[in-house]
Amino acid sequence: MKIEAAAEAEELTGARRAGRVAPALRALRAHQWIKNLLVFVPVLMAHRVLDAPALTAAAFAFLAWCLCASSVYVVNDLLDLDADRRHPHKRRRPLASGALDKKSAAVLVAALLVPGLALAFLLLPPLFGLALLLYLSLSTAYSLFLKRLPIVDVMVLAGLYTLRVLSGGIAAGVAVSPWLLAFSMFLFLSLAFVKRYTELRMTATDGAHGETSRRGYAREDMELLKSFGTSSGYLSVLVLALYVNQSREVNLLYRTPWALWLIGPCLLYWVTRVWLLASRGRMHDDPVVFTVKDPVSYILGAVIAALIVAASV
């Protein structure tokens, strides 16, 4: 009887642990780690894909970003707990739904942040660690109050994406072109506006006026946000065109740079399609989630990659 009781107790303890592990893993938002692949962009654009030290450094940078970013997501969920419980989608998150308690979430933040920063400062250049600290500071400020400031909020979001690109170059010891930074800023500013536009559209449909005012926008701003967002997306394509036409780097890095011109129509189509779907109410409130699940985005990404290869050989 004692053996059976011990076995049952052990099984119950294992079940409880499993019940805590699953929500903790979901709280990491691993699907968001695709954003951190941006750290590899400077290595790829510099044609250093066969440079083992550069790729290794970028891989460490990717891991450090994933750990620190997930810690930020958990902190954000803790700060936004009440609002998330009223949100049509976010209420299913582990903390908002009650599947993960606050104490476990706090432990999870430390378990992610400590190894992430250790990777950044022990295995990578100090400037990369400072860039990661800047991300943590801006993200925390965003969660606390910056997201309530219209225009500032989307600029911060776009800046955090661009910071990933810049930090990848720092980690790998690769110079990051100002053209690449400008392109990134405009493209990700467009995606940030998509996020806000979609949130406004959802809350307008659900009649949740409090959520729109909490973000600093009103329903009558929707058309203006659409205008800002499409303009930013098209400006990113313009930066690409100017880079191909005027940058000296193009002739140094590519044998047939004319092939790069074909990337422009692909990006124009993608940006226009994203905003068309957003206008029709068919866009996810997170453009990253949409991109990960969108077959057309994968096809266009493959075409763009093929064009870059064709321009290089």
Coordinates of N, CA, C and O in Angstrom, one line a residue, residues 157-244:
L157 N 8.7 50.7 -31.6 CA 8.6 49.4 -32.1 C 9.5 49.2 -33.3 O 10.2 48.2 -33.4
A158 N 9.4 50.1 -34.2 CA 10.3 50.1 -35.4 C 11.8 50.1 -35.0 O 12.6 49.4 -35.6
G159 N 12.1 50.9 -34.0 CA 13.5 51.1 -33.6 C 14.0 49.8 -33.0 O 15.2 49.4 -33.2
L160 N 13.1 49.1 -32.3 CA 13.5 47.8 -31.6 C 13.9 46.7 -32.7 O 14.8 45.9 -32.5
Y161 N 13.1 46.7 -33.8 CA 13.4 45.8 -34.9 C 14.7 46.2 -35.5 O 15.6 45.3 -35.7
T162 N 15.0 47.5 -35.8 CA 16.2 47.9 -36.4 C 17.4 47.7 -35.5 O 18.5 47.4 -35.9
L163 N 17.2 47.8 -34.2 CA 18.2 47.5 -33.2 C 18.7 46.1 -33.3 O 19.9 45.8 -33.1
R164 N 17.8 45.2 -33.6 CA 18.2 43.8 -33.8 C 19.2 43.7 -35.0 O 20.2 42.9 -34.9
V165 N 18.9 44.3 -36.1 CA 19.8 44.3 -37.2 C 21.2 44.9 -36.9 O 22.2 44.3 -37.1
L166 N 21.2 46.0 -36.2 CA 22.4 46.7 -35.8 C 23.2 45.8 -34.9 O 24.5 45.7 -35.0
S167 N 22.6 45.2 -33.9 CA 23.3 44.4 -32.9 C 23.9 43.2 -33.6 O 24.9 42.7 -33.1
G168 N 23.2 42.6 -34.6 CA 23.7 41.5 -35.3 C 25.1 41.8 -36.0 O 26.0 41.0 -35.9
G169 N 25.1 43.0 -36.5 CA 26.4 43.4 -37.1 C 27.5 43.6 -36.1 O 28.6 43.3 -36.3
I170 N 27.1 44.2 -34.9 CA 28.1 44.4 -33.8 C 28.6 43.0 -33.4 O 29.8 42.9 -33.2
A171 N 27.7 42.1 -33.2 CA 28.1 40.8 -32.7 C 29.1 40.1 -33.6 O 30.1 39.4 -33.2
A172 N 28.8 40.1 -34.9 CA 29.5 39.4 -35.9 C 30.7 40.2 -36.4 O 31.5 39.7 -37.2
G173 N 30.9 41.4 -36.0 CA 32.0 42.3 -36.5 C 31.8 42.7 -37.9 O 32.8 42.8 -38.7
V174 N 30.6 42.9 -38.3 CA 30.3 43.3 -39.7 C 29.7 44.7 -39.7 O 28.8 45.0 -38.9
A175 N 30.2 45.5 -40.6 CA 29.7 46.9 -40.7 C 28.3 46.9 -41.3 O 28.0 46.2 -42.3
V176 N 27.4 47.6 -40.6 CA 26.0 47.7 -41.1 C 25.8 48.9 -41.9 O 26.1 50.0 -41.5
S177 N 25.4 48.7 -43.2 CA 25.2 49.8 -44.1 C 24.0 50.8 -43.6 O 23.0 50.3 -43.1
P178 N 24.2 52.1 -43.7 CA 23.1 53.0 -43.4 C 21.9 52.8 -44.3 O 20.8 53.0 -43.9
W179 N 22.1 52.3 -45.5 CA 21.0 51.9 -46.4 C 20.2 50.8 -45.7 O 18.9 50.9 -45.8
L180 N 20.8 49.8 -45.2 CA 20.1 48.7 -44.5 C 19.3 49.2 -43.3 O 18.1 48.8 -43.1
L181 N 19.9 50.1 -42.5 CA 19.2 50.6 -41.4 C 18.0 51.5 -41.8 O 17.0 51.4 -41.1
A182 N 18.2 52.3 -42.8 CA 17.0 53.1 -43.3 C 15.9 52.3 -43.8 O 14.7 52.5 -43.5
F183 N 16.3 51.2 -44.6 CA 15.3 50.3 -45.1 C 14.5 49.6 -44.0 O 13.3 49.6 -44.0
S184 N 15.3 49.2 -43.0 CA 14.6 48.5 -41.9 C 13.7 49.4 -41.1 O 12.6 49.0 -40.7
M185 N 14.1 50.6 -40.9 CA 13.3 51.5 -40.1 C 12.0 51.8 -40.8 O 10.9 51.7 -40.1
F186 N 12.0 52.1 -42.1 CA 10.8 52.4 -42.8 C 9.9 51.1 -42.9 O 8.6 51.2 -42.7
L187 N 10.4 50.0 -43.2 CA 9.6 48.8 -43.3 C 9.0 48.4 -42.0 O 7.8 48.1 -41.9
F188 N 9.7 48.4 -40.9 CA 9.2 48.0 -39.6 C 8.3 49.1 -39.0 O 7.4 48.8 -38.2
L189 N 8.5 50.3 -39.4 CA 7.5 51.3 -39.0 C 6.1 51.1 -39.7 O 5.1 51.2 -39.0
S190 N 6.2 50.6 -40.9 CA 4.9 50.2 -41.6 C 4.2 49.1 -40.9 O 3.0 49.1 -40.6
L191 N 5.0 48.1 -40.4 CA 4.4 46.9 -39.7 C 3.9 47.4 -38.3 O 2.9 46.8 -37.9
A192 N 4.6 48.3 -37.7 CA 4.1 48.8 -36.4 C 2.7 49.5 -36.6 O 1.8 49.4 -35.8
F193 N 2.6 50.3 -37.7 CA 1.3 50.9 -38.0 C 0.3 49.9 -38.3 O -0.9 50.1 -37.9
V194 N 0.6 48.8 -39.0 CA -0.3 47.7 -39.2 C -0.9 47.2 -37.9 O -2.1 46.9 -37.7
K195 N 0.0 47.0 -36.9 CA -0.4 46.5 -35.6 C -1.4 47.4 -35.0 O -2.4 46.9 -34.5
R196 N -1.1 48.7 -34.9 CA -2.0 49.6 -34.3 C -3.3 49.7 -35.1 O -4.4 49.8 -34.5
Y197 N -3.2 49.8 -36.4 CA -4.4 49.9 -37.2 C -5.3 48.7 -36.9 O -6.6 48.8 -36.8
T198 N -4.8 47.5 -36.9 CA -5.6 46.3 -36.7 C -6.2 46.2 -35.3 O -7.3 45.8 -35.1
E199 N -5.4 46.7 -34.3 CA -5.9 46.7 -32.9 C -7.1 47.7 -32.9 O -8.1 47.4 -32.2
L200 N -7.0 48.9 -33.5 CA -8.1 49.8 -33.5 C -9.3 49.3 -34.2 O -10.4 49.4 -33.8
R201 N -9.1 48.5 -35.3 CA -10.2 48.0 -36.0 C -10.9 46.9 -35.2 O -12.2 46.8 -35.2
M202 N -10.1 46.1 -34.5 CA -10.7 45.0 -33.7 C -11.5 45.7 -32.5 O -12.7 45.2 -32.2
T203 N -11.0 46.7 -31.8 CA -11.7 47.3 -30.7 C -12.9 48.0 -31.2 O -13.9 48.1 -30.4
A204 N -12.8 48.6 -32.4 CA -14.0 49.3 -32.9 C -15.1 48.4 -33.1 O -16.3 48.7 -32.9
T205 N -14.8 47.2 -33.6 CA -15.8 46.1 -33.9 C -16.4 45.6 -32.6 O -17.6 45.4 -32.5
D206 N -15.5 45.4 -31.6 CA -15.9 44.9 -30.3 C -16.6 45.9 -29.4 O -17.1 45.6 -28.3
G207 N -16.4 47.2 -29.8 CA -17.0 48.3 -28.9 C -16.2 48.5 -27.7 O -16.7 49.1 -26.7
A208 N -14.9 48.2 -27.7 CA -14.1 48.4 -26.5 C -13.3 49.7 -26.6 O -12.2 49.8 -27.0
H209 N -14.0 50.8 -26.3 CA -13.4 52.1 -26.4 C -12.3 52.3 -25.4 O -11.3 53.0 -25.8
G210 N -12.3 51.7 -24.3 CA -11.2 51.8 -23.3 C -9.9 51.3 -23.8 O -8.9 51.9 -23.5
E211 N -9.9 50.3 -24.6 CA -8.7 49.7 -25.1 C -8.0 50.7 -26.1 O -6.8 50.9 -26.2
T212 N -8.9 51.4 -26.9 CA -8.3 52.3 -27.9 C -7.7 53.5 -27.2 O -6.6 54.0 -27.6
S213 N -8.4 54.0 -26.3 CA -7.9 55.2 -25.6 C -6.6 54.9 -24.8 O -5.7 55.7 -24.6
R214 N -6.5 53.6 -24.3 CA -5.4 53.2 -23.5 C -4.1 53.2 -24.4 O -3.0 53.4 -23.9
R215 N -4.3 53.0 -25.7 CA -3.1 53.0 -26.6 C -2.9 54.4 -27.1 O -1.9 54.6 -27.9
G216 N -3.7 55.4 -26.8 CA -3.4 56.7 -27.3 C -4.0 57.1 -28.6 O -3.8 58.2 -29.1
Y217 N -4.8 56.2 -29.2 CA -5.4 56.4 -30.5 C -6.9 56.4 -30.4 O -7.5 55.8 -29.5
A218 N -7.6 57.1 -31.3 CA -9.1 57.1 -31.4 C -9.5 56.4 -32.7 O -8.7 56.3 -33.6
R219 N -10.7 56.0 -32.7 CA -11.2 55.3 -33.9 C -11.1 56.1 -35.2 O -10.9 55.6 -36.3
E220 N -11.3 57.4 -35.0 CA -11.2 58.3 -36.2 C -9.8 58.4 -36.8 O -9.5 59.0 -37.8
D221 N -8.8 57.8 -36.0 CA -7.4 57.8 -36.5 C -7.1 56.7 -37.5 O -6.0 56.6 -38.0
M222 N -8.0 55.8 -37.7 CA -7.7 54.6 -38.5 C -7.3 54.9 -39.9 O -6.3 54.4 -40.4
E223 N -7.9 55.8 -40.6 CA -7.6 56.1 -42.0 C -6.2 56.8 -42.0 O -5.4 56.6 -42.9
L224 N -5.9 57.6 -41.0 CA -4.6 58.3 -40.9 C -3.5 57.3 -40.7 O -2.4 57.4 -41.3
L225 N -3.8 56.3 -39.8 CA -2.8 55.3 -39.6 C -2.5 54.5 -40.8 O -1.3 54.1 -41.1
K226 N -3.5 54.2 -41.6 CA -3.4 53.5 -42.8 C -2.5 54.3 -43.8 O -1.6 53.7 -44.5
S227 N -2.7 55.6 -43.8 CA -1.9 56.4 -44.7 C -0.5 56.4 -44.3 O 0.4 56.3 -45.1
F228 N -0.2 56.6 -43.0 CA 1.1 56.6 -42.5 C 1.8 55.2 -42.8 O 3.0 55.2 -43.2
G229 N 1.1 54.2 -42.6 CA 1.7 52.8 -42.7 C 2.0 52.5 -44.1 O 3.1 52.0 -44.4
T230 N 1.1 52.8 -45.1 CA 1.4 52.5 -46.5 C 2.5 53.3 -47.0 O 3.4 52.9 -47.7
S231 N 2.6 54.6 -46.6 CA 3.7 55.5 -47.0 C 5.0 55.0 -46.5 O 6.0 55.0 -47.2
S232 N 5.1 54.5 -45.2 CA 6.3 54.0 -44.7 C 6.8 52.8 -45.4 O 8.0 52.6 -45.7
G233 N 5.8 51.9 -45.8 CA 6.2 50.7 -46.5 C 6.7 51.0 -47.9 O 7.7 50.4 -48.3
Y234 N 6.1 51.9 -48.6 CA 6.6 52.3 -49.9 C 7.9 53.0 -49.8 O 8.7 52.9 -50.7
L235 N 8.1 53.8 -48.8 CA 9.4 54.5 -48.6 C 10.6 53.4 -48.4 O 11.7 53.7 -48.9
S236 N 10.3 52.3 -47.8 CA 11.3 51.3 -47.6 C 11.7 50.7 -49.0 O 12.9 50.5 -49.3
V237 N 10.7 50.6 -49.9 CA 11.1 50.1 -51.3 C 11.9 51.2 -52.0 O 12.8 50.9 -52.8
L238 N 11.5 52.5 -51.8 CA 12.3 53.6 -52.4 C 13.7 53.5 -51.9 O 14.7 53.7 -52.8
V239 N 14.0 53.3 -50.6 CA 15.3 53.2 -50.1 C 16.1 52.1 -50.8 O 17.3 52.2 -51.2
L240 N 15.4 51.0 -51.0 CA 16.0 49.8 -51.7 C 16.4 50.2 -53.1 O 17.5 49.9 -53.6
A241 N 15.5 50.9 -53.8 CA 15.8 51.4 -55.2 C 17.0 52.3 -55.3 O 17.9 52.2 -56.1
L242 N 17.1 53.2 -54.3 CA 18.2 54.2 -54.3 C 19.5 53.5 -54.0 O 20.5 53.8 -54.5
Y243 N 19.4 52.5 -53.1 CA 20.6 51.7 -52.8 C 21.1 51.0 -54.0 O 22.3 51.0 -54.3
V244 N 20.2 50.3 -54.8 CA 20.7 49.6 -56.0 C 21.2 50.6 -57.0 O 22.2 50.3 -57.7

